[in-house]
PDB file of C-alpha atoms in Angstrom:
ATOM      1  CA  UNK A  68     186.878 115.767  89.926  1.00 62.00           C
ATOM      2  CA  UNK A  69     183.318 116.756  88.975  1.00 72.00           C
ATOM      3  CA  UNK A  70     181.819 114.916  91.958  1.00 75.00           C
ATOM      4  CA  UNK A  71     184.353 116.502  94.282  1.00 72.00           C
ATOM      5  CA  UNK A  72     183.546 119.916  92.850  1.00 73.00           C
ATOM      6  CA  UNK A  73     179.827 119.461  93.532  1.00 80.00           C
ATOM      7  CA  UNK A  74     180.508 118.252  97.083  1.00 77.00           C
ATOM      8  CA  UNK A  75     182.877 121.141  97.776  1.00 76.00           C
ATOM      9  CA  UNK A  76     180.386 123.597  96.320  1.00 76.00           C
ATOM     10  CA  UNK A  77     177.736 122.322  98.728  1.00 77.00           C
ATOM     11  CA  UNK A  78     180.213 122.461 101.622  1.00 76.00           C
ATOM     12  CA  UNK A  79     181.157 126.004 100.597  1.00 74.00           C
ATOM     13  CA  UNK A  80     177.497 127.038 100.734  1.00 76.00           C
ATOM     14  CA  UNK A  81     177.220 125.594 104.240  1.00 77.00           C
ATOM     15  CA  UNK A  82     180.375 127.452 105.307  1.00 76.00           C
ATOM     16  CA  UNK A  83     178.995 130.707 103.876  1.00 80.00           C
ATOM     17  CA  UNK A  84     175.638 130.338 105.682  1.00 81.00           C
ATOM     18  CA  UNK A  85     176.982 129.175 109.043  1.00 78.00           C
ATOM     19  CA  UNK A  86     177.500 131.953 111.568  1.00 80.00           C
ATOM     20  CA  UNK A  87     180.578 130.241 113.044  1.00 83.00           C
ATOM     21  CA  UNK A  88     182.581 127.382 111.586  1.00 79.00           C
ATOM     22  CA  UNK A  89     185.291 125.973 113.839  1.00 81.00           C
ATOM     23  CA  UNK A  90     188.765 125.785 112.245  1.00 82.00           C
ATOM     24  CA  UNK A  91     188.731 121.991 112.577  1.00 81.00           C
ATOM     25  CA  UNK A  92     185.771 121.767 110.187  1.00 82.00           C
ATOM     26  CA  UNK A  93     187.186 124.410 107.862  1.00 85.00           C
ATOM     27  CA  UNK A  94     190.438 122.469 107.635  1.00 88.00           C
ATOM     28  CA  UNK A  95     188.774 119.470 106.024  1.00 87.00           C
ATOM     29  CA  UNK A  96     187.062 121.752 103.535  1.00 86.00           C
ATOM     30  CA  UNK A  97     190.321 123.604 102.760  1.00 90.00           C
ATOM     31  CA  UNK A  98     192.274 120.370 102.288  1.00 91.00           C
ATOM     32  CA  UNK A  99     189.492 119.011 100.071  1.00 90.00           C
ATOM     33  CA  UNK A 100     189.626 122.120  97.872  1.00 90.00           C
ATOM     34  CA  UNK A 101     193.401 121.850  97.592  1.00 94.00           C
ATOM     35  CA  UNK A 102     193.189 118.167  96.637  1.00 91.00           C
ATOM     36  CA  UNK A 103     190.524 118.916  94.024  1.00 90.00           C
ATOM     37  CA  UNK A 104     192.585 121.741  92.557  1.00 91.00           C
ATOM     38  CA  UNK A 105     195.708 119.559  92.473  1.00 92.00           C
ATOM     39  CA  UNK A 106     193.739 116.884  90.615  1.00 89.00           C
ATOM     40  CA  UNK A 107     192.572 119.511  88.123  1.00 87.00           C
ATOM     41  CA  UNK A 108     196.231 120.289  87.354  1.00 89.00           C
ATOM     42  CA  UNK A 109     196.784 116.715  86.160  1.00 81.00           C
ATOM     43  CA  UNK A 110     195.231 117.586  82.830  1.00 70.00           C
ATOM     44  CA  UNK A 111     196.140 120.599  80.755  1.00 68.00           C
ATOM     45  CA  UNK A 112     196.563 123.175  83.498  1.00 71.00           C
ATOM     46  CA  UNK A 113     195.774 126.675  82.351  1.00 87.00           C
ATOM     47  CA  UNK A 114     196.620 129.877  84.202  1.00 91.00           C
ATOM     48  CA  UNK A 115     193.215 129.945  85.882  1.00 92.00           C
ATOM     49  CA  UNK A 116     193.577 126.405  87.261  1.00 90.00           C
ATOM     50  CA  UNK A 117     197.071 127.217  88.488  1.00 94.00           C
ATOM     51  CA  UNK A 118     195.874 130.369  90.258  1.00 95.00           C
ATOM     52  CA  UNK A 119     192.954 128.491  91.798  1.00 93.00           C
ATOM     53  CA  UNK A 120     195.358 125.835  93.132  1.00 95.00           C
ATOM     54  CA  UNK A 121     197.675 128.522  94.558  1.00 96.00           C
ATOM     55  CA  UNK A 122     194.716 130.226  96.275  1.00 96.00           C
ATOM     56  CA  UNK A 123     193.593 126.888  97.715  1.00 95.00           C
ATOM     57  CA  UNK A 124     197.122 126.244  98.986  1.00 97.00           C
ATOM     58  CA  UNK A 125     197.240 129.635 100.739  1.00 97.00           C
ATOM     59  CA  UNK A 126     193.815 129.059 102.295  1.00 94.00           C
ATOM     60  CA  UNK A 127     194.746 125.546 103.461  1.00 95.00           C
ATOM     61  CA  UNK A 128     197.947 126.881 105.039  1.00 96.00           C
ATOM     62  CA  UNK A 129     196.026 129.622 106.873  1.00 95.00           C
ATOM     63  CA  UNK A 130     193.596 127.090 108.323  1.00 93.00           C
ATOM     64  CA  UNK A 131     196.316 124.519 109.089  1.00 94.00           C
ATOM     65  CA  UNK A 132     198.083 127.150 111.166  1.00 94.00           C
ATOM     66  CA  UNK A 133     195.157 126.757 113.580  1.00 93.00           C
ATOM     67  CA  UNK A 134     194.740 122.965 113.252  1.00 91.00           C
ATOM     68  CA  UNK A 135     198.009 121.208 114.006  1.00 90.00           C
ATOM     69  CA  UNK A 136     196.889 117.781 112.819  1.00 89.00           C
ATOM     70  CA  UNK A 137     196.532 119.121 109.244  1.00 92.00           C
ATOM     71  CA  UNK A 138     199.874 120.951 109.004  1.00 95.00           C
ATOM     72  CA  UNK A 139     202.036 118.097 107.725  1.00 95.00           C
ATOM     73  CA  UNK A 140     199.479 117.014 105.144  1.00 95.00           C
ATOM     74  CA  UNK A 141     198.945 120.556 103.910  1.00 96.00           C
ATOM     75  CA  UNK A 142     202.680 121.191 103.537  1.00 97.00           C
ATOM     76  CA  UNK A 143     203.065 117.918 101.647  1.00 96.00           C
ATOM     77  CA  UNK A 144     200.195 118.852  99.324  1.00 96.00           C
ATOM     78  CA  UNK A 145     201.694 122.296  98.756  1.00 97.00           C
ATOM     79  CA  UNK A 146     204.937 120.513  97.811  1.00 97.00           C
ATOM     80  CA  UNK A 147     202.910 118.541  95.252  1.00 95.00           C
ATOM     81  CA  UNK A 148     201.638 121.823  93.842  1.00 96.00           C
ATOM     82  CA  UNK A 149     205.193 123.156  93.491  1.00 96.00           C
ATOM     83  CA  UNK A 150     206.334 119.883  91.914  1.00 94.00           C
ATOM     84  CA  UNK A 151     203.518 119.868  89.348  1.00 93.00           C
ATOM     85  CA  UNK A 152     204.328 123.461  88.420  1.00 93.00           C
ATOM     86  CA  UNK A 153     208.008 122.621  87.907  1.00 92.00           C
ATOM     87  CA  UNK A 154     209.126 124.539  90.993  1.00 95.00           C
ATOM     88  CA  UNK A 155     211.595 121.895  92.176  1.00 94.00           C
ATOM     89  CA  UNK A 156     213.461 124.024  94.731  1.00 95.00           C
ATOM     90  CA  UNK A 157     210.168 125.119  96.335  1.00 96.00           C
ATOM     91  CA  UNK A 158     208.951 121.508  96.353  1.00 96.00           C
ATOM     92  CA  UNK A 159     212.130 120.391  98.134  1.00 95.00           C
ATOM     93  CA  UNK A 160     211.937 123.214 100.688  1.00 96.00           C
ATOM     94  CA  UNK A 161     208.266 122.569 101.371  1.00 97.00           C
ATOM     95  CA  UNK A 162     208.799 118.819 101.731  1.00 96.00           C
ATOM     96  CA  UNK A 163     211.642 119.484 104.174  1.00 96.00           C
ATOM     97  CA  UNK A 164     209.197 121.651 106.158  1.00 96.00           C
ATOM     98  CA  UNK A 165     206.561 118.911 105.962  1.00 97.00           C
ATOM     99  CA  UNK A 166     209.005 116.312 107.278  1.00 97.00           C
ATOM    100  CA  UNK A 167     210.076 118.577 110.158  1.00 96.00           C
ATOM    101  CA  UNK A 168     206.438 119.349 110.994  1.00 96.00           C
ATOM    102  CA  UNK A 169     205.394 115.695 110.884  1.00 96.00           C
ATOM    103  CA  UNK A 170     208.331 114.667 113.066  1.00 96.00           C
ATOM    104  CA  UNK A 171     207.533 117.408 115.587  1.00 95.00           C
ATOM    105  CA  UNK A 172     203.837 116.475 115.701  1.00 95.00           C
ATOM    106  CA  UNK A 173     204.330 112.709 115.551  1.00 95.00           C
ATOM    107  CA  UNK A 174     202.252 112.492 112.375  1.00 95.00           C
ATOM    108  CA  UNK A 175     203.785 109.243 111.160  1.00 94.00           C
ATOM    109  CA  UNK A 176     201.477 108.432 108.209  1.00 92.00           C
ATOM    110  CA  UNK A 177     202.108 111.845 106.643  1.00 94.00           C
ATOM    111  CA  UNK A 178     205.794 111.580 107.551  1.00 95.00           C
ATOM    112  CA  UNK A 179     205.981 108.289 105.650  1.00 94.00           C
ATOM    113  CA  UNK A 180     204.251 109.842 102.641  1.00 93.00           C
ATOM    114  CA  UNK A 181     206.587 112.861 102.708  1.00 95.00           C
ATOM    115  CA  UNK A 182     209.669 110.637 102.768  1.00 95.00           C
ATOM    116  CA  UNK A 183     208.153 108.633  99.911  1.00 92.00           C
ATOM    117  CA  UNK A 184     207.610 111.830  97.902  1.00 93.00           C
ATOM    118  CA  UNK A 185     211.267 112.806  98.395  1.00 94.00           C
ATOM    119  CA  UNK A 186     212.358 109.369  97.192  1.00 91.00           C
ATOM    120  CA  UNK A 187     209.867 109.331  94.325  1.00 89.00           C
ATOM    121  CA  UNK A 188     210.968 112.722  93.038  1.00 92.00           C
ATOM    122  CA  UNK A 189     214.671 112.146  93.675  1.00 90.00           C
ATOM    123  CA  UNK A 190     214.997 115.390  95.605  1.00 89.00           C
ATOM    124  CA  UNK A 191     217.990 116.546  97.617  1.00 88.00           C
ATOM    125  CA  UNK A 192     216.712 118.285 100.732  1.00 89.00           C
ATOM    126  CA  UNK A 193     220.186 119.305 101.795  1.00 88.00           C
ATOM    127  CA  UNK A 194     219.876 117.185 104.935  1.00 87.00           C
ATOM    128  CA  UNK A 195     222.650 114.746 104.031  1.00 89.00           C
ATOM    129  CA  UNK A 196     220.194 111.927 103.354  1.00 91.00           C
ATOM    130  CA  UNK A 197     220.079 110.184  99.999  1.00 89.00           C
ATOM    131  CA  UNK A 198     217.010 109.142  98.053  1.00 89.00           C
ATOM    132  CA  UNK A 199     217.643 105.599  99.303  1.00 90.00           C
ATOM    133  CA  UNK A 200     217.689 106.880 102.907  1.00 93.00           C
ATOM    134  CA  UNK A 201     214.307 108.576 102.445  1.00 94.00           C
ATOM    135  CA  UNK A 202     212.929 105.453 100.809  1.00 91.00           C
ATOM    136  CA  UNK A 203     214.178 103.295 103.683  1.00 92.00           C
ATOM    137  CA  UNK A 204     212.589 105.637 106.223  1.00 94.00           C
ATOM    138  CA  UNK A 205     209.289 105.614 104.305  1.00 93.00           C
ATOM    139  CA  UNK A 206     209.335 101.830 104.129  1.00 91.00           C
ATOM    140  CA  UNK A 207     210.104 101.533 107.849  1.00 93.00           C
ATOM    141  CA  UNK A 208     207.241 103.864 108.750  1.00 94.00           C
ATOM    142  CA  UNK A 209     204.759 102.177 106.408  1.00 91.00           C
ATOM    143  CA  UNK A 210     205.656  98.761 107.824  1.00 90.00           C
ATOM    144  CA  UNK A 211     205.500  99.970 111.437  1.00 92.00           C
ATOM    145  CA  UNK A 212     202.072 101.464 110.847  1.00 90.00           C
ATOM    146  CA  UNK A 213     200.839  98.431 108.930  1.00 87.00           C
ATOM    147  CA  UNK A 214     200.065 100.560 105.869  1.00 82.00           C
ATOM    148  CA  UNK A 215     200.312  99.232 102.304  1.00 79.00           C
ATOM    149  CA  UNK A 216     203.600 100.123 100.650  1.00 73.00           C
ATOM    150  CA  UNK A 217     203.587  98.050  97.461  1.00 61.00           C
ATOM    151  CA  UNK A 218     204.721 101.014  95.385  1.00 59.00           C
ATOM    152  CA  UNK A 219     207.927 101.109  97.417  1.00 58.00           C
ATOM    153  CA  UNK A 220     209.291  97.989  95.739  1.00 55.00           C
ATOM    154  CA  UNK A 221     209.609  99.687  92.356  1.00 53.00           C
ATOM    155  CA  UNK A 222     211.150 102.738  94.018  1.00 54.00           C
ATOM    156  CA  UNK A 223     213.645 100.560  95.885  1.00 53.00           C
ATOM    157  CA  UNK A 224     214.835  99.079  92.588  1.00 52.00           C
ATOM    158  CA  UNK A 225     215.260 102.578  91.119  1.00 55.00           C
ATOM    159  CA  UNK A 226     217.087 103.944  94.178  1.00 51.00           C
ATOM    160  CA  UNK A 227     219.482 100.964  94.396  1.00 47.00           C
TER     161      UNK A 227
END
């Protein structure tokens, strides 16, 4: 986390000095900040860390509204924020939004990860699909894309 913080601090200085920064470049910075702040919540998250993560989530969403390719990933990361803060209903709603966004945009890697998150967390999205259905969809997408899915085996045993 410390290395990421230094890198993001340097990137932030560049963003501040640059007269114009295209949204595409800002999106990587915003997603990086959100990831760093999510990682910081893995330890003992205090109120300041929680607020920083919420601010990063809002900023990432604002930028992702202009950069379609980032929308699914940002929504999935915001769902992780809700999950880590114990906001299960918000996590489920946000993951449902992430899945819909990824399907609409054809963002299959993020779609696979979103389905995996639903299965991992045992969430009911109210879409009539079971945890096993989400796991099967994640597995299908990972296999189709040729991405590693070793962690799915343990999930499949739990969901069965």
